[in-house]
Short mmCIF file of C-alpha atoms (C1' of nucleotides) in Angstrom, two decimals:
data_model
loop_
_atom_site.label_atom_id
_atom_site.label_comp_id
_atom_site.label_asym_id
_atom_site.label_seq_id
_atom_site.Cartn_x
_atom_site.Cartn_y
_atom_site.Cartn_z
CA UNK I 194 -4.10 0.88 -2.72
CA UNK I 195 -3.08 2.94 0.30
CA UNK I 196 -0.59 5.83 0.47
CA UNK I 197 1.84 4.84 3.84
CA UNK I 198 1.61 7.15 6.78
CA UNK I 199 5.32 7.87 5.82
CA UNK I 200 4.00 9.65 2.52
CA UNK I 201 1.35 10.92 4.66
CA UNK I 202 3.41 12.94 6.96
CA UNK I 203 5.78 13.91 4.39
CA UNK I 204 2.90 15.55 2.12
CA UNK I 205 1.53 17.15 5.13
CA UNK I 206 4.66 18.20 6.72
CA UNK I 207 5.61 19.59 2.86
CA UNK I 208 2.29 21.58 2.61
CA UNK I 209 2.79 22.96 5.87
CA UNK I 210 6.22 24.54 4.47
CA UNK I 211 4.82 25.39 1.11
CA UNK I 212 1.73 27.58 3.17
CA UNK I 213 3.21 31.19 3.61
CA UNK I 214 3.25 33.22 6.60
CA UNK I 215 0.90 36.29 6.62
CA UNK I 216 3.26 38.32 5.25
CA UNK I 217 3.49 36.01 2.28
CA UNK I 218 6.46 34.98 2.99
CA UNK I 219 8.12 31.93 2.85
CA UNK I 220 8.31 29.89 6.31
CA UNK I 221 11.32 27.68 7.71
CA UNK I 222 9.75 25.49 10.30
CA UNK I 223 11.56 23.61 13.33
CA UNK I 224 10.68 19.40 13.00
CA UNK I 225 9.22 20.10 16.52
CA UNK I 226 7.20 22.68 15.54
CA UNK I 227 5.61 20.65 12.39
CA UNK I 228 4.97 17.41 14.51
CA UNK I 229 2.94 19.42 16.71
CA UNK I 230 0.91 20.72 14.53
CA UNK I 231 0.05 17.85 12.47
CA UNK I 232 0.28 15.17 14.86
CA UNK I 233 3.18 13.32 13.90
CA UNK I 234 5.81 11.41 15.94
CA UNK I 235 8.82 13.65 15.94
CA UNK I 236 11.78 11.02 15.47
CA UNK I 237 9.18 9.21 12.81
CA UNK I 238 8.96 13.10 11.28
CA UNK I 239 12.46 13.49 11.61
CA UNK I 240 13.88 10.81 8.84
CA UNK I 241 11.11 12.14 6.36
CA UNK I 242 12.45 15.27 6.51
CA UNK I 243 15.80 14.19 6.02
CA UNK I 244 14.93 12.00 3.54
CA UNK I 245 13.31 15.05 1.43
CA UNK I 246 16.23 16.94 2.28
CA UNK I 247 18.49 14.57 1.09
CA UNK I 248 16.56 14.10 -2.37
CA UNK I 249 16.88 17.98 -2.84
CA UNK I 250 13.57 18.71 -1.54
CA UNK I 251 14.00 20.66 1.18
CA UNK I 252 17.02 22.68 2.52
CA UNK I 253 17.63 22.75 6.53
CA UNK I 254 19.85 25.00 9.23
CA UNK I 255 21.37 23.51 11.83
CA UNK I 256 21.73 24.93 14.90
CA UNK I 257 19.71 27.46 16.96
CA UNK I 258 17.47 29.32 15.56
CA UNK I 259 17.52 26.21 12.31
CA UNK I 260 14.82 24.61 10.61
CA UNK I 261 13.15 23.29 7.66
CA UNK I 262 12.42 25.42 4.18
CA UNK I 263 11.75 24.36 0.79
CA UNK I 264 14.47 23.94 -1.52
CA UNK I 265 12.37 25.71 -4.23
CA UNK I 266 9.76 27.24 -4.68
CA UNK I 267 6.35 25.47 -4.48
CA UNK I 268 5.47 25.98 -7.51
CA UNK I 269 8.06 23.30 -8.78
CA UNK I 270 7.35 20.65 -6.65
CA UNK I 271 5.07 18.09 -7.41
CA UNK I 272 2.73 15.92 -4.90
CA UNK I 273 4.04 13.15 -7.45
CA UNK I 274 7.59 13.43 -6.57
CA UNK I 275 7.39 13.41 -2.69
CA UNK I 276 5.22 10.55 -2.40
CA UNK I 277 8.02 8.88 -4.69
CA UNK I 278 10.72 9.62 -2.29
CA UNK I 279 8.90 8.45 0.32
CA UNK I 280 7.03 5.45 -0.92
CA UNK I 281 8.53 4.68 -4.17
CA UNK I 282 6.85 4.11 -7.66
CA UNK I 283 3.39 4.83 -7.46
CA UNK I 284 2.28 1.98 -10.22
CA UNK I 285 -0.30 -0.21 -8.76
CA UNK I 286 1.72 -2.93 -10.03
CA UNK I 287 5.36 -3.32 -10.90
CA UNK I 288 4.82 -4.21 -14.73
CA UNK I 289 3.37 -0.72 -15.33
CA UNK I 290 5.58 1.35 -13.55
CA UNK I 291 8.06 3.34 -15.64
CA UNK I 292 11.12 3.61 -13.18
CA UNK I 293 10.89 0.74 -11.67
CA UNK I 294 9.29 -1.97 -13.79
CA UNK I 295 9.30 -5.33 -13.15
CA UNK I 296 7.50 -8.29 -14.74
CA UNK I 297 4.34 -9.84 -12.55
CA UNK I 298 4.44 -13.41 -13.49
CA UNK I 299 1.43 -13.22 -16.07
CA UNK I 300 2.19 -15.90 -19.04
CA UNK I 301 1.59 -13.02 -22.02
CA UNK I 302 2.21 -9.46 -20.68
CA UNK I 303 1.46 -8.52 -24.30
CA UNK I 304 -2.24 -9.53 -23.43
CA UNK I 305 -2.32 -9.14 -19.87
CA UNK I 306 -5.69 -7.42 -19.11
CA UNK I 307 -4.62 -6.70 -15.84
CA UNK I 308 -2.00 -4.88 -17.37
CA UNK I 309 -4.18 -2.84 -19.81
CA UNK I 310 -6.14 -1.84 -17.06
CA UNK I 311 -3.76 -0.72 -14.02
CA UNK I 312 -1.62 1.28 -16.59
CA UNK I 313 -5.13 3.44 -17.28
CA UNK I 314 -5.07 3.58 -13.72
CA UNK I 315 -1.61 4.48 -13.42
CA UNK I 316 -1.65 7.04 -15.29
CA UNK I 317 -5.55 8.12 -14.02
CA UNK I 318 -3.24 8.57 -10.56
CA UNK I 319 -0.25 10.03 -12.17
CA UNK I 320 -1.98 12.87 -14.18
CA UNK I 321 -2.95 13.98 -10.73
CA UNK I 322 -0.09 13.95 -8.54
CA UNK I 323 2.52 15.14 -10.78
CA UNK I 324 0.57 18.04 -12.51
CA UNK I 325 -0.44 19.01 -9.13
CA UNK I 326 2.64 21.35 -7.22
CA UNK I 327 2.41 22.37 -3.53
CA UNK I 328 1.44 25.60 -4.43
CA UNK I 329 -1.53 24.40 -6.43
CA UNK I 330 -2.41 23.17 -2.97
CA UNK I 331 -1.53 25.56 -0.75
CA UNK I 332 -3.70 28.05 -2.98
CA UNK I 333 -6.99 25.25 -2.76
CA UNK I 334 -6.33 25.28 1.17
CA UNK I 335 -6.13 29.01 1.42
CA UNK I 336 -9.48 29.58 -0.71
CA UNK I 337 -10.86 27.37 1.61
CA UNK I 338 -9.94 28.94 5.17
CA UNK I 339 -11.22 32.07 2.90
CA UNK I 340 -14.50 30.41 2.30
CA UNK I 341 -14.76 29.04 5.81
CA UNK I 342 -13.22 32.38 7.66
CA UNK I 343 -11.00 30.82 9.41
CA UNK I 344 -7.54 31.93 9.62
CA UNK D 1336 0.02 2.78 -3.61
CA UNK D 1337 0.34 -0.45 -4.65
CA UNK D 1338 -2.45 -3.82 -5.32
CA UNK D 1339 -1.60 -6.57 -3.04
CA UNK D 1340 -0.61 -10.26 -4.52
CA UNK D 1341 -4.51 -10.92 -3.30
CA UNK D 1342 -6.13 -8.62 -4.98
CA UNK D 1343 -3.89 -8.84 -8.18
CA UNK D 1344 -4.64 -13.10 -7.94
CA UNK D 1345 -7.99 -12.55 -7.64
CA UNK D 1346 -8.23 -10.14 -10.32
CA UNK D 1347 -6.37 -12.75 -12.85
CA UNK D 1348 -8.75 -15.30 -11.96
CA UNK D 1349 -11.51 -13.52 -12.45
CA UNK D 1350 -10.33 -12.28 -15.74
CA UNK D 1351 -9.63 -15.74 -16.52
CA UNK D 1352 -13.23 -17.08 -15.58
CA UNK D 1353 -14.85 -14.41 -17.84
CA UNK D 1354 -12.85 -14.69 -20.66
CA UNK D 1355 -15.81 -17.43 -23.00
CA UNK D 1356 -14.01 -20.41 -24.85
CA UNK D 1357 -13.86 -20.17 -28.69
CA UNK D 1358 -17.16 -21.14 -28.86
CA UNK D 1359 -18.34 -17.74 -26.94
CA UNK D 1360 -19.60 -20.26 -24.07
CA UNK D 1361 -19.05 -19.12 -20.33
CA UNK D 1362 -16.54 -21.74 -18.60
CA UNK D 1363 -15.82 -23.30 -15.60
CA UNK D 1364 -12.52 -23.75 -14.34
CA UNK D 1365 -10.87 -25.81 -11.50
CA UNK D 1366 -8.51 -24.29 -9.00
CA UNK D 1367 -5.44 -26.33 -10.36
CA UNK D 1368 -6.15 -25.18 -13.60
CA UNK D 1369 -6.43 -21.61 -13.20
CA UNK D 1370 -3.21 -21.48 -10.50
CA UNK D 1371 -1.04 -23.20 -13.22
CA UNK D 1372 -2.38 -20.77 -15.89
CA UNK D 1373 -1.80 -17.90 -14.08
CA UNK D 1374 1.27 -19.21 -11.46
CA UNK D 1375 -0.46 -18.31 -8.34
CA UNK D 1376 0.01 -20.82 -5.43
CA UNK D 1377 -3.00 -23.31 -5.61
CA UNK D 1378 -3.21 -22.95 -1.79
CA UNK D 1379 -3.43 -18.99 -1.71
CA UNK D 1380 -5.63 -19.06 -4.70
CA UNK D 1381 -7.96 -21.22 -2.84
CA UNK D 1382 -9.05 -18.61 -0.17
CA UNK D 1383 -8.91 -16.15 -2.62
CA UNK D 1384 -11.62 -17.79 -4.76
CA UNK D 1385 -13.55 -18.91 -1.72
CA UNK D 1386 -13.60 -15.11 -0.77
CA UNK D 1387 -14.93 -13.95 -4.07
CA UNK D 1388 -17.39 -16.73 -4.11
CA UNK D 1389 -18.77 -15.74 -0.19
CA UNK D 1390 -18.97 -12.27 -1.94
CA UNK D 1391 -21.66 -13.69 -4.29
CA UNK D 1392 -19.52 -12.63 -7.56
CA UNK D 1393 -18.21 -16.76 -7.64
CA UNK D 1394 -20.37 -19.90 -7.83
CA UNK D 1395 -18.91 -23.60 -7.60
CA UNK D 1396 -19.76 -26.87 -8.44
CA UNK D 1397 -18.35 -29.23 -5.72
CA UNK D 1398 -17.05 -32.89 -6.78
CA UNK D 1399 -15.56 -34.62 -9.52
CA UNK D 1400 -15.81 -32.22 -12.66
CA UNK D 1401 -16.58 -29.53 -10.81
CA UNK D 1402 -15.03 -26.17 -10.91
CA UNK D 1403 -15.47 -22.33 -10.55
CA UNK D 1404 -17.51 -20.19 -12.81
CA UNK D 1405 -18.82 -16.47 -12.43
CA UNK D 1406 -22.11 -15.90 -10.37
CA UNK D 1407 -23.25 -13.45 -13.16
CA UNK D 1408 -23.01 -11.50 -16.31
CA UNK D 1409 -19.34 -10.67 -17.11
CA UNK D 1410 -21.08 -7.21 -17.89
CA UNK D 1411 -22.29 -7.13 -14.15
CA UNK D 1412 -18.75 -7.53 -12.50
CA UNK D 1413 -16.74 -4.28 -12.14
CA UNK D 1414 -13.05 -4.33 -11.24
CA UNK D 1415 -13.64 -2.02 -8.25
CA UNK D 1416 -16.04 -4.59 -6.87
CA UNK D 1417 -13.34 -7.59 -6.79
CA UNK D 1418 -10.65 -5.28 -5.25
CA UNK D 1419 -12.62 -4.02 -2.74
CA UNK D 1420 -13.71 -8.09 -1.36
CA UNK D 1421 -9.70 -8.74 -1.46
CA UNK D 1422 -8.19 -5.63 -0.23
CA UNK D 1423 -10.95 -3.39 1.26
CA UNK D 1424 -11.43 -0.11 0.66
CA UNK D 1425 -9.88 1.94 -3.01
CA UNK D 1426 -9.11 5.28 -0.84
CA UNK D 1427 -5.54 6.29 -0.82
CA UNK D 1428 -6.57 7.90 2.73
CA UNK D 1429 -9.40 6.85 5.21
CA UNK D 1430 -10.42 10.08 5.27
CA UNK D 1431 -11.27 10.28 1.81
CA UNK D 1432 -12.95 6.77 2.13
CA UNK D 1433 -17.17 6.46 0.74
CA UNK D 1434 -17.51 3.12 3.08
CA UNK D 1435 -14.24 3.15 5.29
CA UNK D 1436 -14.46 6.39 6.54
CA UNK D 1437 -11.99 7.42 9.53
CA UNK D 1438 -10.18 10.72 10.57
CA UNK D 1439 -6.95 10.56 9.89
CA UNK D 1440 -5.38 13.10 12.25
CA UNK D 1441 -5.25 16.52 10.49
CA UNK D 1442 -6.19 19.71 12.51
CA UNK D 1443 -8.69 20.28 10.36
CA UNK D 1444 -10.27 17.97 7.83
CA UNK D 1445 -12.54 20.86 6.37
CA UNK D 1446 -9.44 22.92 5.09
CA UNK D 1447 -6.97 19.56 4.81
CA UNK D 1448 -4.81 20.28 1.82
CA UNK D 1449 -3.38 16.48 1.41
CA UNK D 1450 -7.61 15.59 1.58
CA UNK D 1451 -8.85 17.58 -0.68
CA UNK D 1452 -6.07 15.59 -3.12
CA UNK D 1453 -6.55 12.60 -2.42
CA UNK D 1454 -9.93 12.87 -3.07
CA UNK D 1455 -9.32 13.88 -6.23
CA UNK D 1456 -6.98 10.37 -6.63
CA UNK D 1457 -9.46 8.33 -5.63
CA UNK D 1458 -12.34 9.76 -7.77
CA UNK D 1459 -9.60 8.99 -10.67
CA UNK D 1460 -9.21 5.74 -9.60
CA UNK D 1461 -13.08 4.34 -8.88
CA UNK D 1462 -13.82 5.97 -12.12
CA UNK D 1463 -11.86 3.50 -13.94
CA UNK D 1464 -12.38 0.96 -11.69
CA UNK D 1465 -15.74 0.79 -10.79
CA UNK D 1466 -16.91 1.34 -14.15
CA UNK D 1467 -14.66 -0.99 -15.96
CA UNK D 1468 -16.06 -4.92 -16.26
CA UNK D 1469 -14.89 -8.38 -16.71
CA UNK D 1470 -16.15 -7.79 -19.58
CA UNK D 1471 -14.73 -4.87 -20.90
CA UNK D 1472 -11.25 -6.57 -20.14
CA UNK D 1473 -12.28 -9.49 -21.94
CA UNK D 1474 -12.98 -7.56 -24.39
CA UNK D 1475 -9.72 -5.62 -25.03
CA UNK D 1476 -7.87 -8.85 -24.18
CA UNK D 1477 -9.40 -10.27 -26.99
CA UNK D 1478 -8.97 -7.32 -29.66
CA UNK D 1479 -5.35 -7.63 -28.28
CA UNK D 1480 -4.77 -11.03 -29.04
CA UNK D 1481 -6.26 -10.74 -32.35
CA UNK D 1482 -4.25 -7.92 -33.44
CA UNK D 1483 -1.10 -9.45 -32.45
CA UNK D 1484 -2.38 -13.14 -34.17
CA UNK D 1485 -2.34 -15.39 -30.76
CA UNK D 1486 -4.63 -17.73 -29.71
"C1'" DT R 776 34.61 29.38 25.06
"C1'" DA R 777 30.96 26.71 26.81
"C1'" DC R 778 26.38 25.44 26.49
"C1'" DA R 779 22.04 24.84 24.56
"C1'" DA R 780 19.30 24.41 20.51
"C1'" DA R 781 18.75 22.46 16.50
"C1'" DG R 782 19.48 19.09 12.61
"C1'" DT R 783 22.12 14.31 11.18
"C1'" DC R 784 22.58 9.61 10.93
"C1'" DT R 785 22.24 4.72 11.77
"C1'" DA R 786 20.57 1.01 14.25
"C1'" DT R 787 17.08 -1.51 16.22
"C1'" DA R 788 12.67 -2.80 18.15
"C1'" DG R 789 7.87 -3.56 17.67
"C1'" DT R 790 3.78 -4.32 15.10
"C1'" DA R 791 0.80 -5.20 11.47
"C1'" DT R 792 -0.22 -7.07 7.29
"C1'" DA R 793 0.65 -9.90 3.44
"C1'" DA R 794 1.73 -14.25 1.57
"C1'" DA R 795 1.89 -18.82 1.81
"C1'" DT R 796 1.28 -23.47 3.72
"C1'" DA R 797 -1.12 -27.23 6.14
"C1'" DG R 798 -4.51 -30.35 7.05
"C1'" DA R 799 -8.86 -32.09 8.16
"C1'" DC R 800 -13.57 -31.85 6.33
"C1'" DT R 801 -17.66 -32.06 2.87
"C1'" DT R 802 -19.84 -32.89 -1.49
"C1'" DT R 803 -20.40 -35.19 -5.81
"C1'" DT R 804 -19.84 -38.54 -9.48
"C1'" DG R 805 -19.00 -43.06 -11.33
"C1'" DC M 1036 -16.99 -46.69 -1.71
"C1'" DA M 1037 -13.15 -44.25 -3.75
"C1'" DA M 1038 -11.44 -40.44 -6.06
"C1'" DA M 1039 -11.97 -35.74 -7.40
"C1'" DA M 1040 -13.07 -31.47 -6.28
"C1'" DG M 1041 -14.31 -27.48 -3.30
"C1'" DT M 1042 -14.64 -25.71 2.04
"C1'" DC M 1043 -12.88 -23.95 6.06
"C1'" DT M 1044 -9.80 -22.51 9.70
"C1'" DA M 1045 -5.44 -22.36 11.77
"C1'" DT M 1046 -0.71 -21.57 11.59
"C1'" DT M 1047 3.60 -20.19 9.85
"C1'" DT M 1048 6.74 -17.22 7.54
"C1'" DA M 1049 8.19 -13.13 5.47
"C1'" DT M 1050 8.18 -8.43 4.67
"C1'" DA M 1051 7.28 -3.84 5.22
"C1'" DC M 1052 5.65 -0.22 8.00
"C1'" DT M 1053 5.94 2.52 12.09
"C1'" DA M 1054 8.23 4.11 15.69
"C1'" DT M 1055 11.91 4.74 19.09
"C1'" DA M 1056 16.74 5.28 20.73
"C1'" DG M 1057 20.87 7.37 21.15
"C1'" DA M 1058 25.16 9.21 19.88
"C1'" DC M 1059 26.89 12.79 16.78
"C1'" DT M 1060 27.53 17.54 14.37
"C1'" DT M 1061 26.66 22.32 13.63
"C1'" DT M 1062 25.57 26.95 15.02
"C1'" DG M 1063 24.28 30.98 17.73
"C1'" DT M 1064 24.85 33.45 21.90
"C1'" DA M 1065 25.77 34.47 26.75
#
DNA sequence: TACAAAGTCTATAGTATAAATAGACTTTTG
DNA sequence: CAAAAGTCTATTTATACTATAGACTTTGTA
């Protein structure tokens, strides 16, 4: 029941670009720049981003002076959607995933208690990742530094 | 985010061995039985059950007629119990882990957007999961197939 | 215009984990 | 004692995850 480091990086590297600068203003980050920070392996870092970017995510500028940015704003992106991107359905088991279902071998889905269970559990998980945007988070990590006085 | 074949066998099984016979008696099943009810490989089943029954949740009865049956109380056995003996800890992140606990590489874990999340997720998920029984899925397999007229 | 800084893209290698298989051993019953 | 059943450990195979490599394109600026 574990989220990949693939998903991991990608939420991080997302937050990161959903945080604004003092100024309140939205950042465009460089991949180098982002790896640094969070500890990530640049070239590993570098075909999440892409990947994102290529799923309408995030928009990018090549060249010098380039860099990462969110597509929109934070507010309309949901935790739920990038771990999808990156890690596909997040069903605990195919046979209760809505985009991707698949049948898991039991002889009566219809009575499957397996199946009653992880789609409570599905949608336990789902209610939280796709209700919450990056800017929900972004705001709870902010409060936080507040709280803490760290900047 | 997904349940391994393991933990999903394992689960079945157990389902299985705490679902009573018509006569509301416990039952004991043999390996072959329960891997051609349920088509898991008898082989991989094997360890699986041996695992659960190491745990303490499984007893056996060695020899001719003897079999697999539940160590206790249907009522006693929680789903979050049997996933964590097959597939160790429920936490979507280490970090976020009760038992498992490990860093997992964030500046700062204190003001860690993707934690404070995935907390969240995983108090979603051991909330169904650690409070839901064998025999609560009995149960609702059973209200199931008498709604829908199978036996 | 040339060069350096940045993202783009695809392939491949390495590693870990999951899934399955094998086989020899022990216990129990008839 | 033979057959039925669980026990235990090792090994194989497959798959997916993680990471690295390198050649390519775009853009700003000296």
């Amino acid at each position: 029941m574990r989220l990949s480091k693939r998903g991991e990086y990608g939420l991080r590297a997302m937050i990161l670009l959903a945080t604004p600068d003092p100024q309140g203003r939205a950042v465009m980050l460089q991949i180098r720049e982002i790896s640094e920070r969070e500890n990530i392996p640049v070239k590993f870092l570098e075909q999440i981003l892409l990947a994102l970017k290529n799923a309408g995510l995030l928009h990018s500028k090549m060249g010098v002076g380039g860099g990462y940015y969110l597509a929109k704003p934070a507010r309309e992106i949901t935790l739920g959607q990038i771990i999808r991107i990156l890690d596909g359905p997040i069903a605990p088991v195919k046979c209760v995933s809505q985009v991707a279902y698949e049948p898991c071998g039991c002889p009566d889905e219809a009575t499957c208690g397996l199946r009653m269970v992880m789609f409570d559990v599905r949608a336990a998980m789902t209610n939280i990742l796709d209700k919450t945007s990056l800017e929900d988070v972004s705001q709870r990590v902010q409060a936080q530094r507040a709280l803490l006085n760290r900047e």
